[in-house]
Tab-separated table of C-alpha atoms in Angstrom:
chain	number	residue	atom	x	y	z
A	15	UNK	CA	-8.569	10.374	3.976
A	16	UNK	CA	-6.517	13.530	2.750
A	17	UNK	CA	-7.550	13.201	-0.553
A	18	UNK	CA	-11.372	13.524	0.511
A	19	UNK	CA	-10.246	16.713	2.099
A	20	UNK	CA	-7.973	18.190	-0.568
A	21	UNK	CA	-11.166	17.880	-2.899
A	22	UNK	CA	-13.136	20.056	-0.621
A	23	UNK	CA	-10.699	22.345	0.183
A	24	UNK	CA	-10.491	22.672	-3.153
A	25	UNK	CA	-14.658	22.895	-3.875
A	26	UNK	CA	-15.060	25.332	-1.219
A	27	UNK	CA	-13.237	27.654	-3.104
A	28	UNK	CA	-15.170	27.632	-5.694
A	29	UNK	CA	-17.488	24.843	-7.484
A	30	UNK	CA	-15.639	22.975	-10.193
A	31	UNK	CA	-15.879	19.589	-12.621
A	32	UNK	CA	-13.445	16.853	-12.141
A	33	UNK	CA	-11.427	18.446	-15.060
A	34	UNK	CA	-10.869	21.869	-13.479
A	35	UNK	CA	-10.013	19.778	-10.583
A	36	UNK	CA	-7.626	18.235	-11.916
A	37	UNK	CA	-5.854	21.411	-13.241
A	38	UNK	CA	-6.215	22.625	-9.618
A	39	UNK	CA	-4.383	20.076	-8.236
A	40	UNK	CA	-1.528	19.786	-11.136
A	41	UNK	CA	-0.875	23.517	-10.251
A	42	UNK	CA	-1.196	23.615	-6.552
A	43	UNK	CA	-1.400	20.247	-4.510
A	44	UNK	CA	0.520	18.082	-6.607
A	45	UNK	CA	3.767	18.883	-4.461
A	46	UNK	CA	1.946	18.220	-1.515
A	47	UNK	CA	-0.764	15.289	-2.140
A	48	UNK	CA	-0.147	13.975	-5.483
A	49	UNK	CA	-3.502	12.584	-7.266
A	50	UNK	CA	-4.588	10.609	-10.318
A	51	UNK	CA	-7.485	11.380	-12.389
A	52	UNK	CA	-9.547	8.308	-11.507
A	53	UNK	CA	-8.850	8.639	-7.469
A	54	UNK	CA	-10.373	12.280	-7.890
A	55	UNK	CA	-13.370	11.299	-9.902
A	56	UNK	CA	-13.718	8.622	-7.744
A	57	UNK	CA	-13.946	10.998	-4.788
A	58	UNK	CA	-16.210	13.353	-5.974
A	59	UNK	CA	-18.469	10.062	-6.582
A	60	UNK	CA	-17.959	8.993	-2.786
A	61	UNK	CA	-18.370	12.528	-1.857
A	62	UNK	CA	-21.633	13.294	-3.736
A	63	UNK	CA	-22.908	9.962	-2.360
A	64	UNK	CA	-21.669	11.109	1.289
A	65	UNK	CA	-23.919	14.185	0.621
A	66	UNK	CA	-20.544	16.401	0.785
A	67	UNK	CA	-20.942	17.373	-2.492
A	68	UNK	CA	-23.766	17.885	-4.964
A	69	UNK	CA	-23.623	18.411	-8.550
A	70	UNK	CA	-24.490	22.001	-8.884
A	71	UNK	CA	-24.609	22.286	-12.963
A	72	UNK	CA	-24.489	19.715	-15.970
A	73	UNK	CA	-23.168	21.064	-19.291
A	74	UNK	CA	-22.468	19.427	-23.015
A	75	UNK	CA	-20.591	15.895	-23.011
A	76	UNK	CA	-21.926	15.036	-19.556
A	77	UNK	CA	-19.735	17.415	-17.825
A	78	UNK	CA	-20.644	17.914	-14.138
A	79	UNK	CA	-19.661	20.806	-11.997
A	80	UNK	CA	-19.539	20.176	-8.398
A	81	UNK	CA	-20.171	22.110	-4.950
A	82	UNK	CA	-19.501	21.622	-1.466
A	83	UNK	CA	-22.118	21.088	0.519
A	84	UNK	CA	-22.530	22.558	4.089
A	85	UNK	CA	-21.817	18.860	5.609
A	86	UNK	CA	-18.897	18.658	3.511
A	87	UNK	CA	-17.854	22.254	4.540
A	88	UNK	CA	-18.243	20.831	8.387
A	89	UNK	CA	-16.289	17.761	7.444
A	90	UNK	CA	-12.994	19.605	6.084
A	91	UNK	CA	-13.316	22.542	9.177
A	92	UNK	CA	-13.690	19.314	11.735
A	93	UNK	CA	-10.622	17.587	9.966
A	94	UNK	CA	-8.451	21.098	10.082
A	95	UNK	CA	-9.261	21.466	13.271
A	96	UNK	CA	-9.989	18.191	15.081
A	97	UNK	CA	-8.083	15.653	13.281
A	98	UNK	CA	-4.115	15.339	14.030
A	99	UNK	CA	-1.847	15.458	11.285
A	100	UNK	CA	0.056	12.163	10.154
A	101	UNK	CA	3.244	11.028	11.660
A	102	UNK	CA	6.236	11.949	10.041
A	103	UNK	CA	6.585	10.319	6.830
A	104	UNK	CA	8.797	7.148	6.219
A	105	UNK	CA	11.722	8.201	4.180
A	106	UNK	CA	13.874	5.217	2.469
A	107	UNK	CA	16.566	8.119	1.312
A	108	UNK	CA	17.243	9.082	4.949
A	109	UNK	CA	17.050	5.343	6.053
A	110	UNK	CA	19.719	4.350	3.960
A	111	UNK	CA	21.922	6.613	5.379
A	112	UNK	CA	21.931	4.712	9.035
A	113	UNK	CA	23.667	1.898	6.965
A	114	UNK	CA	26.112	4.085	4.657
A	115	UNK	CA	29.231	2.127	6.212
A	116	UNK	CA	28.841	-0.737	4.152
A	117	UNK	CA	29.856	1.263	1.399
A	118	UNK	CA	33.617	2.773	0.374
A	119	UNK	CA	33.682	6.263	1.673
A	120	UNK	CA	33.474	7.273	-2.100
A	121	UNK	CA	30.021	5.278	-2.916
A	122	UNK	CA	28.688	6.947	0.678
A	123	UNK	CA	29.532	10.356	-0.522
A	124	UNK	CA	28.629	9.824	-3.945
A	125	UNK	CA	25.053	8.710	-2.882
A	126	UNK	CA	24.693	11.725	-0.331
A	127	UNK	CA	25.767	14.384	-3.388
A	128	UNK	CA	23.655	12.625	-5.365
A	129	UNK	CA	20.516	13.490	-2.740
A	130	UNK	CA	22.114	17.543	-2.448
A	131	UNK	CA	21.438	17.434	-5.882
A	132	UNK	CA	17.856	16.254	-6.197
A	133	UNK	CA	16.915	18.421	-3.797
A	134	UNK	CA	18.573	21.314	-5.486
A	135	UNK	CA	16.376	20.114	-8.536
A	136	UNK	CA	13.268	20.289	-6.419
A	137	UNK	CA	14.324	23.895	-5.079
A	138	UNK	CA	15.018	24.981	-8.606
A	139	UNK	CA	11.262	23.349	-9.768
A	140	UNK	CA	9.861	25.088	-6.942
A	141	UNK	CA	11.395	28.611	-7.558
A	142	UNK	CA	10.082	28.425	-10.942
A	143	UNK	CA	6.905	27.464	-9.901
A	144	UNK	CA	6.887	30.395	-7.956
A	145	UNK	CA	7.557	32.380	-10.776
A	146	UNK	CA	5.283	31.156	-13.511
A	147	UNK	CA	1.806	30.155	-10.983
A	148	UNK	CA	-0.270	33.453	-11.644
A	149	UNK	CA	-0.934	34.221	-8.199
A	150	UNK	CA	-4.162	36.188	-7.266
A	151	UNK	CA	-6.168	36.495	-3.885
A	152	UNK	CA	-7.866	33.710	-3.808
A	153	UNK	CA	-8.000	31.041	-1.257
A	154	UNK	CA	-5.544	28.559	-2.643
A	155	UNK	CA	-3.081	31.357	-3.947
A	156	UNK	CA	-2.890	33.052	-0.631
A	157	UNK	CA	-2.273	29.936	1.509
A	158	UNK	CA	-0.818	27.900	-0.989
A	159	UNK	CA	1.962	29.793	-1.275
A	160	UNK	CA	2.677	29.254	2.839
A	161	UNK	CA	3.045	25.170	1.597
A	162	UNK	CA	5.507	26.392	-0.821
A	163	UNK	CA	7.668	28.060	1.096
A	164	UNK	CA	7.679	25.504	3.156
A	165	UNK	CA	8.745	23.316	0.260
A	166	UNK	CA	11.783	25.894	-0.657
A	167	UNK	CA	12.637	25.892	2.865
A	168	UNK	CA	12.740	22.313	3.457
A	169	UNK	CA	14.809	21.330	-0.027
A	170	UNK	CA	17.349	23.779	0.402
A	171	UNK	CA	18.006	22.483	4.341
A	172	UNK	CA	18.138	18.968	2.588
A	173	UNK	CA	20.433	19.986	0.205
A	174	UNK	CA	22.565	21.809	2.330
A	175	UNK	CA	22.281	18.384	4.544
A	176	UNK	CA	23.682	16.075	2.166
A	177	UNK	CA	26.237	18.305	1.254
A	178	UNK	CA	27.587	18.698	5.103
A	179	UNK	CA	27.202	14.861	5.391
A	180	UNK	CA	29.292	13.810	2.576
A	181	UNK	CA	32.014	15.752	4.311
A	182	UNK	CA	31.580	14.028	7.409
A	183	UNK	CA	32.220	10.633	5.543
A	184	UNK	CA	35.816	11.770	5.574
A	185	UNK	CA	36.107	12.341	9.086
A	186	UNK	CA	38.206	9.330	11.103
A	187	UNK	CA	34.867	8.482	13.121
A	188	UNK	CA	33.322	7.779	10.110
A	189	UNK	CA	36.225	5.727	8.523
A	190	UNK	CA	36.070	3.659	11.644
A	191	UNK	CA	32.463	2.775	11.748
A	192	UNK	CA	33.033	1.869	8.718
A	193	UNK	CA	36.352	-0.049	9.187
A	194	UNK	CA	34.457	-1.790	11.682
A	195	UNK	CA	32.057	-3.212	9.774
A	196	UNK	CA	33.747	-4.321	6.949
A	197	UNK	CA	36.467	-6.158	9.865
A	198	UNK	CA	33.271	-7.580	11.527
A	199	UNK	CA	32.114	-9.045	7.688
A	200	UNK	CA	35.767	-10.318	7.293
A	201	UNK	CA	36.353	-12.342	10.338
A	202	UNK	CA	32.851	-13.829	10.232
A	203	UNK	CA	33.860	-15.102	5.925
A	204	UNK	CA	37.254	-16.519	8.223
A	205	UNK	CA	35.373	-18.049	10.703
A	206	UNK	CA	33.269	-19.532	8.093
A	207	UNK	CA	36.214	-20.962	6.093
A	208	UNK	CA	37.930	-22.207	9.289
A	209	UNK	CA	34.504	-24.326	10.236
A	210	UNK	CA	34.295	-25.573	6.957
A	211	UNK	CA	38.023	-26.479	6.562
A	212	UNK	CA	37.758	-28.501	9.743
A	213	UNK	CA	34.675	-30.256	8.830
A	214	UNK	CA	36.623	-31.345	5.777
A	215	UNK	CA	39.622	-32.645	7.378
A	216	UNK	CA	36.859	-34.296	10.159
């Protein structure tokens, strides 16, 4: 449902057609709650139906411009308020890294500098965004750039995570998780070959 409530946020700052929308969302949400051109028209089509929003002015080409409505203005408050935020967010990156000993030490760190350096890519895109956005006083300016320091914040920890944990892959407990594994794989292909050696000679 946070795309519902990303579109009003984003109507009650101002009213605004599916195209300026769009733009709104390219330059400030995108980071946060990516969304496709069809999933916000489509919303603004659930939401005018929902009596959230109302089209406030029709211009050339059948552009619409829409507004949020005082229900819809109750609906976003009661979800900001009310509603808790979603779990923490599955992440296949960090999952992968509970089974890093099946790989050589040098594939394990290779794949953790590999994450430092997307998230140093992500810092840099985000520093630059900082740069170029042409911040004002408005709503989304003023509290949008609270979600982007989070963003800074959390892609330079990441980075400087990966970094720290490719070093650890050369530590000796490391090595020996590892070790063990690949000992475990190697006496079960053994065991294997013994069972099916014996069923031969059988």
């Amino acid at each position: 449902m946070s795309l519902r409530h990303a579109v009003l946020g984003l109507l009650a700052e101002a009213p605004a057609s599916g195209y300026d929308l769009m733009k709104l969302f390219n330059a400030s949400l995108a980071n946060v709650w990516p969304a496709t051109q069809s999933q916000v028209y489509g919303e603004l089509t659930k939401l005018t139906a929902a009596g959230m929003a109302e089209v406030a002015a029709e211009g050339p080409r059948g552009r619409k411009e829409y507004a949020i409505t005082d229900a819809g203005l109750d609906e976003l408050r009661r979800w900001i308020i009310e509603v808790e935020p979603s779990g923490p967010p599955r992440s296949d990156g960090l999952l992968r890294v509970f089974f890093l000993g099946v790989l050589t030490p040098l594939e394990a760190r290779t794949y953790l500098l590999s994450r430092a350096e997307s998230a140093s890519r992500t810092h840099s895109a985000l520093e630059q965004l900082d740069k170029n956005l042409p911040w004002d006083d408005d709503m989304i300016s003023v509290y949008g750039r609270l979600a982007l320091e989070y963003g800074l914040r959390q892609s330079a920890m990441q980075a400087d995570w990966a970094r720290w944990a490719a070093e650890e892959i050369g530590h000796a407990r490391a090595q020996a998780a590892s070790e063990r594994v690949r000992k475990g794989r190697e006496d079960a292909e053994e065991s294997e070959e013994s069972g099916a050696s014996g069923g031969d000679s059988a």
